[in-house]
Short mmCIF file of C-alpha atoms in Angstrom, two decimals:
data_model
loop_
_atom_site.label_atom_id
_atom_site.label_comp_id
_atom_site.label_asym_id
_atom_site.label_seq_id
_atom_site.Cartn_x
_atom_site.Cartn_y
_atom_site.Cartn_z
CA UNK Z 281 0.14 0.12 -0.15
CA UNK Z 282 1.17 3.67 -0.68
CA UNK Z 283 0.67 5.69 2.49
CA UNK Z 284 0.92 9.41 2.49
CA UNK Z 285 1.61 11.78 5.34
CA UNK Z 286 1.09 15.37 4.36
CA UNK Z 287 2.33 18.33 6.56
CA UNK Z 288 -0.55 19.84 8.67
CA UNK Z 289 -1.55 23.04 7.45
CA UNK Z 290 -4.30 23.98 9.82
CA UNK Z 291 -3.26 27.17 11.84
CA UNK Z 292 -0.55 26.40 14.41
CA UNK Z 293 -0.97 22.67 13.98
CA UNK Z 294 2.58 21.25 14.72
CA UNK Z 295 1.83 17.58 15.10
CA UNK Z 296 2.55 15.01 12.63
CA UNK Z 297 0.60 11.72 12.08
CA UNK Z 298 3.61 9.24 11.39
CA UNK Z 299 6.94 9.09 12.90
CA UNK Z 300 10.24 7.78 11.60
CA UNK Z 301 9.78 4.85 13.79
CA UNK Z 302 6.27 3.94 12.38
CA UNK Z 303 7.75 4.57 8.86
CA UNK Z 304 10.41 2.03 9.46
CA UNK Z 305 7.85 -0.46 10.49
CA UNK Z 306 5.68 0.31 7.50
CA UNK Z 307 8.53 0.08 5.00
CA UNK Z 308 9.75 -3.37 6.35
CA UNK Z 309 6.40 -4.58 5.88
CA UNK Z 310 6.55 -3.97 2.30
CA UNK Z 311 4.60 -0.57 2.05
CA UNK Z 312 5.71 2.50 0.47
CA UNK Z 313 5.48 5.70 2.61
CA UNK Z 314 5.44 9.35 1.19
CA UNK Z 315 6.14 12.08 3.70
CA UNK Z 316 5.78 15.68 2.75
CA UNK Z 317 8.75 17.68 3.02
CA UNK Z 318 9.09 19.34 6.52
CA UNK Z 319 6.06 17.40 7.94
CA UNK Z 320 7.82 16.46 11.17
CA UNK Z 321 9.94 19.34 11.66
CA UNK Z 322 7.77 20.99 14.41
CA UNK Z 323 7.45 17.72 16.20
CA UNK Z 324 11.29 17.24 16.36
CA UNK Z 325 11.69 15.02 13.29
CA UNK Z 326 13.89 15.81 10.40
CA UNK Z 327 13.49 14.57 6.86
CA UNK Z 328 16.70 12.90 6.91
CA UNK Z 329 15.30 10.49 9.70
CA UNK Z 330 12.22 9.67 7.53
CA UNK Z 331 14.69 8.91 4.73
CA UNK Z 332 16.85 6.63 6.79
CA UNK Z 333 13.64 4.85 7.73
CA UNK Z 334 12.77 4.32 4.19
CA UNK Z 335 10.34 7.26 3.23
CA UNK Z 336 10.16 9.03 0.05
CA UNK Z 337 10.15 12.76 0.73
CA UNK Z 338 7.60 14.64 -1.58
CA UNK Z 339 8.17 18.47 -1.82
CA UNK Z 340 4.44 19.45 -1.83
CA UNK Z 341 1.06 18.48 -0.34
CA UNK Z 342 -0.35 18.06 -3.73
CA UNK Z 343 2.10 15.33 -4.59
CA UNK Z 344 1.37 13.45 -1.52
CA UNK Z 345 -2.45 13.39 -2.23
CA UNK Z 346 -2.03 12.56 -5.76
CA UNK Z 347 -0.04 9.32 -5.21
CA UNK Z 348 -1.29 7.93 -1.93
CA UNK Z 349 -4.00 5.31 -1.62
CA UNK Z 350 -4.19 5.91 2.26
CA UNK Z 351 -3.59 9.59 3.70
CA UNK Z 352 -2.74 9.59 7.64
CA UNK Z 353 -3.21 13.02 9.21
CA UNK Z 354 -3.73 14.61 12.58
CA UNK Z 355 -6.42 16.98 11.81
CA UNK Z 356 -9.30 17.10 9.44
CA UNK Z 357 -8.66 18.59 5.84
CA UNK Z 358 -9.10 22.30 5.62
CA UNK Z 359 -10.78 23.90 2.67
CA UNK Z 360 -7.57 24.16 0.46
CA UNK Z 361 -7.16 20.19 0.78
CA UNK Z 362 -10.87 19.33 -0.36
CA UNK Z 363 -10.11 19.40 -3.90
CA UNK Z 364 -6.96 17.35 -3.31
CA UNK Z 365 -9.01 14.39 -1.84
CA UNK Z 366 -9.52 11.54 -4.38
CA UNK Z 367 -12.49 9.18 -5.07
CA UNK Z 368 -11.77 5.97 -3.39
CA UNK Z 369 -8.86 7.38 -1.25
CA UNK Z 370 -8.77 6.46 2.58
CA UNK Z 371 -8.36 9.28 5.02
CA UNK Z 372 -7.50 8.09 8.51
CA UNK Z 373 -7.44 11.33 10.98
CA UNK Z 374 -9.57 13.30 13.30
CA UNK Z 375 -12.72 14.54 11.39
CA UNK Z 376 -15.17 15.78 14.13
CA UNK Z 377 -17.75 16.04 11.38
CA UNK Z 378 -20.70 16.98 13.42
CA UNK Z 379 -19.19 20.41 14.01
CA UNK Z 380 -18.65 21.28 10.23
CA UNK Z 381 -21.22 20.97 7.60
CA UNK Z 382 -18.91 22.44 4.83
CA UNK Z 383 -16.46 19.65 5.72
CA UNK Z 384 -18.95 16.84 5.90
CA UNK Z 385 -20.39 18.08 2.27
CA UNK Z 386 -16.91 18.21 0.76
CA UNK Z 387 -15.98 14.73 2.04
CA UNK Z 388 -19.39 13.20 0.85
CA UNK Z 389 -18.74 14.91 -2.69
CA UNK Z 390 -15.38 13.77 -2.70
CA UNK Z 391 -16.42 10.02 -2.79
CA UNK Z 392 -13.55 9.24 -0.19
CA UNK Z 393 -13.50 6.85 2.57
CA UNK Z 394 -13.21 8.87 5.92
CA UNK Z 395 -12.24 6.95 8.96
CA UNK Z 396 -12.32 9.14 11.93
CA UNK Z 397 -10.05 8.51 14.90
CA UNK Z 398 -12.45 9.88 17.38
CA UNK Z 399 -15.22 7.26 16.63
CA UNK Z 400 -12.95 4.03 16.63
CA UNK Z 401 -13.98 2.13 19.56
CA UNK Z 402 -12.13 -0.35 21.98
CA UNK Z 403 -13.11 -2.55 24.86
CA UNK Z 404 -16.31 -1.49 26.84
CA UNK Z 405 -17.05 1.23 24.19
CA UNK Z 406 -13.79 3.13 24.88
CA UNK Z 407 -12.45 5.56 22.47
CA UNK Z 408 -8.86 4.61 22.24
CA UNK Z 409 -7.59 7.13 19.77
CA UNK Z 410 -9.36 9.96 21.51
CA UNK Z 411 -8.08 9.21 24.78
CA UNK Z 412 -4.42 10.27 24.38
CA UNK Z 413 -5.36 13.96 23.07
CA UNK Z 414 -8.04 14.06 25.54
CA UNK Z 415 -5.61 13.53 28.31
CA UNK Z 416 -3.35 16.38 26.56
CA UNK Z 417 -6.24 18.84 26.23
CA UNK Z 418 -7.52 18.17 29.86
CA UNK Z 419 -3.99 18.93 31.25
CA UNK Z 420 -3.71 21.98 28.98
CA UNK Z 421 -6.84 23.50 29.76
CA UNK Z 422 -5.87 23.99 33.39
CA UNK Z 423 -2.52 25.33 32.25
CA UNK Z 424 -4.04 27.69 29.97
CA UNK Z 425 -6.78 28.67 32.27
CA UNK Z 426 -4.31 29.69 34.80
CA UNK Z 427 -2.38 31.75 32.37
CA UNK Z 428 -5.73 33.61 31.24
CA UNK Z 429 -6.75 34.36 34.77
CA UNK Z 430 -3.64 36.62 35.12
CA UNK Z 431 -4.51 40.19 34.90
CA UNK Z 432 -2.22 40.97 31.86
CA UNK Z 433 -4.08 38.24 29.93
CA UNK Z 434 -7.50 39.93 30.92
CA UNK Z 435 -8.53 37.68 33.91
CA UNK Z 436 -9.51 38.65 37.38
CA UNK Z 437 -5.77 38.53 38.56
CA UNK Z 438 -6.13 35.12 40.51
CA UNK Z 439 -3.46 32.74 41.27
CA UNK Z 440 -5.04 29.39 40.82
CA UNK Z 441 -3.76 27.72 44.01
CA UNK Z 442 -3.88 30.90 46.08
CA UNK Z 443 -1.53 31.23 49.03
CA UNK Z 444 -1.38 31.03 52.79
CA UNK Z 445 -4.29 33.22 53.99
CA UNK Z 446 -5.79 33.69 50.53
CA UNK Z 447 -8.32 31.20 49.10
CA UNK Z 448 -7.61 29.44 45.84
CA UNK Z 449 -9.43 29.97 42.55
CA UNK Z 450 -12.74 27.84 41.95
CA UNK Z 451 -12.82 25.70 39.02
CA UNK Z 452 -15.87 24.04 37.44
CA UNK Z 453 -15.40 21.18 35.17
CA UNK Z 454 -18.38 20.09 33.01
CA UNK Z 455 -17.88 16.30 32.20
CA UNK Z 456 -16.19 13.52 33.97
CA UNK Z 457 -14.54 11.73 30.99
CA UNK Z 458 -10.99 11.63 30.16
CA UNK Z 459 -10.65 15.35 29.56
CA UNK Z 460 -12.60 16.34 32.71
CA UNK Z 461 -10.56 13.71 34.81
CA UNK Z 462 -7.35 15.04 33.69
CA UNK Z 463 -8.30 18.58 34.04
CA UNK Z 464 -9.31 18.05 37.64
CA UNK Z 465 -6.30 16.00 38.65
CA UNK Z 466 -4.23 19.12 37.43
CA UNK Z 467 -6.37 21.69 39.01
CA UNK Z 468 -6.51 19.72 42.32
CA UNK Z 469 -2.76 19.31 42.02
CA UNK Z 470 -2.27 23.08 41.85
CA UNK Z 471 -4.50 23.35 44.99
CA UNK Z 472 -7.44 25.04 43.30
CA UNK Z 473 -11.05 24.19 44.76
CA UNK Z 474 -12.45 21.97 41.94
CA UNK Z 475 -16.06 20.99 40.97
CA UNK Z 476 -16.73 18.40 38.54
CA UNK Z 477 -20.11 17.81 37.02
CA UNK Z 478 -21.62 14.87 35.05
CA UNK Z 479 -24.88 12.97 34.63
CA UNK Z 480 -22.96 9.37 35.14
CA UNK Z 481 -23.35 8.68 38.78
CA UNK Z 482 -21.34 5.72 38.65
CA UNK Z 483 -18.48 7.72 36.99
CA UNK Z 484 -18.95 10.35 39.76
CA UNK Z 485 -18.59 7.66 42.43
CA UNK Z 486 -15.58 6.48 40.99
CA UNK Z 487 -13.80 9.81 40.86
CA UNK Z 488 -14.95 10.53 44.49
CA UNK Z 489 -12.92 7.34 45.57
CA UNK Z 490 -9.97 8.33 43.51
CA UNK Z 491 -9.35 12.01 43.40
CA UNK Z 492 -8.11 14.20 46.18
CA UNK Z 493 -10.36 16.00 48.68
CA UNK Z 494 -10.35 19.38 47.02
CA UNK Z 495 -12.39 17.96 44.32
CA UNK Z 496 -16.24 17.79 44.64
CA UNK Z 497 -18.54 15.74 42.58
CA UNK Z 498 -21.96 17.19 41.80
CA UNK Z 499 -24.63 15.83 39.46
CA UNK Z 500 -24.96 18.04 36.22
CA UNK Z 501 -28.12 20.01 35.70
CA UNK Z 502 -29.03 23.46 34.91
CA UNK Z 503 -29.84 24.35 38.40
CA UNK Z 504 -26.58 22.98 39.81
CA UNK Z 505 -24.51 24.82 36.85
CA UNK Z 506 -26.37 28.13 37.79
CA UNK Z 507 -25.49 27.95 41.31
CA UNK Z 508 -21.93 27.48 40.69
CA UNK Z 509 -21.32 30.29 37.85
CA UNK Z 510 -21.36 33.28 40.17
CA UNK Z 511 -18.46 32.12 42.46
CA UNK Z 512 -16.34 30.20 39.67
CA UNK Z 513 -13.18 31.82 38.33
CA UNK Z 514 -12.40 29.16 35.65
CA UNK Z 515 -14.85 26.83 33.69
CA UNK Z 516 -13.80 23.94 31.51
CA UNK Z 517 -16.06 22.42 29.01
CA UNK Z 518 -15.20 18.78 28.71
CA UNK Z 519 -18.64 17.27 27.29
CA UNK Z 520 -18.37 14.40 24.77
CA UNK Z 521 -21.10 12.51 22.89
CA UNK Z 522 -19.20 10.32 20.54
CA UNK Z 523 -19.62 11.46 16.93
CA UNK Z 524 -22.42 13.82 17.82
CA UNK Z 525 -22.61 17.94 18.27
CA UNK Z 526 -22.11 18.56 21.93
CA UNK Z 527 -24.96 20.15 24.01
CA UNK Z 528 -24.93 23.69 25.17
CA UNK Z 529 -24.72 23.34 28.96
CA UNK Z 530 -24.17 27.05 29.30
CA UNK Z 531 -26.17 29.69 27.29
CA UNK Z 532 -25.42 33.08 26.29
CA UNK Z 533 -27.94 34.45 28.91
CA UNK Z 534 -26.02 32.58 31.80
CA UNK Z 535 -22.75 34.38 30.95
CA UNK Z 536 -24.61 37.45 32.77
CA UNK Z 537 -24.36 35.31 35.98
CA UNK Z 538 -20.54 35.30 36.06
CA UNK Z 539 -18.11 37.87 37.28
CA UNK Z 540 -16.01 39.83 34.64
CA UNK Z 541 -12.66 38.26 33.98
CA UNK Z 542 -13.96 34.67 34.22
CA UNK Z 543 -12.22 32.21 32.08
CA UNK Z 544 -13.86 29.55 30.08
CA UNK Z 545 -12.03 26.91 28.18
CA UNK Z 546 -14.28 24.80 25.76
CA UNK Z 547 -12.37 21.65 25.12
CA UNK Z 548 -15.66 20.44 23.26
CA UNK Z 549 -15.25 23.10 20.61
CA UNK Z 550 -14.21 20.19 18.03
CA UNK Z 551 -17.66 19.08 18.40
CA UNK Z 552 -19.41 22.40 18.36
CA UNK Z 553 -18.64 23.33 21.99
CA UNK Z 554 -20.70 22.84 25.16
CA UNK Z 555 -21.00 26.72 25.79
CA UNK Z 556 -23.13 28.33 23.30
CA UNK Z 557 -20.92 31.58 22.80
CA UNK Z 558 -18.11 29.19 21.81
CA UNK Z 559 -16.66 29.45 18.39
CA UNK Z 560 -13.20 28.03 17.24
CA UNK Z 561 -10.11 29.99 17.79
CA UNK Z 562 -6.46 29.41 16.86
CA UNK Z 563 -3.16 29.41 18.84
CA UNK Z 564 -2.42 32.55 16.96
CA UNK Z 565 -5.35 34.43 18.30
CA UNK Z 566 -6.81 31.93 21.11
CA UNK Z 567 -9.28 34.22 23.05
CA UNK Z 568 -12.13 36.58 22.71
CA UNK Z 569 -14.46 38.28 25.16
CA UNK Z 570 -18.21 38.14 25.61
CA UNK Z 571 -20.13 39.88 28.26
CA UNK Z 572 -16.85 40.32 30.11
CA UNK Z 573 -16.02 36.48 30.05
CA UNK Z 574 -12.86 35.35 28.48
CA UNK Z 575 -13.32 32.68 25.87
CA UNK Z 576 -10.37 30.24 25.08
CA UNK Z 577 -11.59 27.86 22.31
CA UNK Z 578 -8.68 26.52 20.36
CA UNK Z 579 -9.79 23.46 18.42
CA UNK Z 580 -6.51 21.88 18.34
CA UNK Z 581 -5.00 22.71 21.78
CA UNK Z 582 -2.51 19.65 21.73
CA UNK Z 583 -0.96 21.10 18.72
CA UNK Z 584 0.97 23.55 21.04
CA UNK Z 585 3.01 20.68 22.54
CA UNK Z 586 3.59 18.74 19.45
CA UNK Z 587 6.47 16.57 20.80
CA UNK Z 588 4.43 15.15 23.58
CA UNK Z 589 1.26 14.99 21.50
CA UNK Z 590 2.78 13.32 18.46
CA UNK Z 591 4.05 10.39 20.35
CA UNK Z 592 0.95 10.02 22.51
CA UNK Z 593 -1.20 10.08 19.37
CA UNK Z 594 0.95 8.03 17.29
CA UNK Z 595 1.40 5.32 20.06
CA UNK Z 596 -2.24 4.66 19.70
CA UNK Z 597 -3.16 5.30 16.17
CA UNK Z 598 -0.36 3.25 14.50
CA UNK Z 599 -1.57 -0.38 15.38
CA UNK Z 600 -4.62 0.43 13.47
CA UNK Z 601 -2.58 2.12 10.61
CA UNK Z 602 -0.66 -1.26 10.22
CA UNK Z 603 -3.93 -3.21 10.04
CA UNK Z 604 -5.20 -1.08 7.29
CA UNK Z 605 -1.95 -1.16 5.63
CA UNK Z 606 -1.46 -4.82 5.65
CA UNK Z 607 -5.20 -5.61 4.88
CA UNK Z 608 -6.68 -2.80 3.20
CA UNK Z 609 -9.24 -0.79 4.87
CA UNK Z 610 -12.20 -3.12 3.87
CA UNK Z 611 -10.91 -6.39 5.08
CA UNK Z 612 -9.42 -4.40 8.20
CA UNK Z 613 -12.79 -2.91 9.14
CA UNK Z 614 -14.78 -6.16 8.43
CA UNK Z 615 -12.52 -8.02 10.80
CA UNK Z 616 -12.23 -5.38 13.44
CA UNK Z 617 -15.43 -4.14 14.87
CA UNK Z 618 -13.73 -1.12 16.70
CA UNK Z 619 -12.02 -0.01 13.66
CA UNK Z 620 -15.21 -0.38 11.59
CA UNK Z 621 -16.82 2.16 14.06
CA UNK Z 622 -14.28 4.60 12.59
CA UNK Z 623 -16.08 4.89 9.20
CA UNK Z 624 -17.96 7.95 9.07
CA UNK Z 625 -18.37 8.48 5.18
CA UNK Z 626 -17.67 5.82 2.54
CA UNK Z 627 -17.89 6.61 -1.04
CA UNK Z 628 -20.35 9.67 -0.81
CA UNK Z 629 -22.58 8.03 1.78
CA UNK Z 630 -22.75 8.95 5.47
CA UNK Z 631 -22.65 5.70 7.34
CA UNK Z 632 -22.32 7.23 10.94
CA UNK Z 633 -25.86 8.18 12.30
CA UNK Z 634 -24.67 11.00 14.48
CA UNK Z 635 -23.14 12.73 11.52
CA UNK Z 636 -26.27 12.51 9.54
CA UNK Z 637 -28.34 13.51 12.57
CA UNK Z 638 -26.35 16.67 13.20
CA UNK Z 639 -27.21 18.14 9.55
CA UNK Z 640 -30.53 16.26 8.71
CA UNK Z 641 -28.75 14.43 5.94
CA UNK Z 642 -29.54 10.84 4.86
CA UNK Z 643 -27.70 7.92 6.43
CA UNK Z 644 -26.65 4.73 4.38
CA UNK Z 645 -28.77 1.95 5.19
#
């Protein structure tokens, strides 16, 4: 199989989907690997390392798309790439279709096969290719939130952990999945007062037994959220419904209940965001203010720490890529139910109901 890895061109996306180590394994199994020139540079990998691993360096993105049977990426194709995607070509990457109708329509029209990292499933309906980046994003959310609480960044001028005689910041986390749990660990470790909300009581019970005493578990509903807003300094949106658009747990009207300088970090922005006033931002211009509330809604947060993120991501994705390369996507998805769950669009038809439902589009029978 010919596998192509283009350089990511989304704003400040510094990760790469294939390392020299993975390239070496693919080449030794008889596959051809095309790496766009400079694709791994921002993650710490030189073209020379890829060449030593057996890859062919292609000077431009057009050449990679034109020759590869399978494209492996980190983020969804952006508008410039839409015309490069070929009929019958497999794209293996994060898509988050439910947050973008233009992307969905472009991939339907391309008649490509779109296999999304975020809907591949593992044991007990886990999401093994979402977990590593959720871990990174959850930890980064607290790191970024602490920064934007500083007065020069527009925040209330609060030190997350406080000091002796001064209370720490209050952090509200919506969602107790991987992102929310990792955020809670980080915030608690910095001595903030943390409240984590979810509708899954079993999950809340588990976290109550494992997280430190400065983390409080609360059932999530509008009443409880509204009660927390006036006294919260940092809010982290960490809601995930696999493949579907995130629900709005905080509305525009509810911003009026917060103090000026409150910071919201919406990690769910990839799936439309769980805060109504959220819209995607970039590392280049990460924040905006609505009703005195600072919004940080960067859609590719882990791209800011590409060395860590690339290794964490490829450790998880590479075994699946090997299956696709060795067997072809049709046999690989037929034999692996979890990998089959990653199929979102196949040759012009939406096959994941959640994506079709998000836009009122037909789903393949």
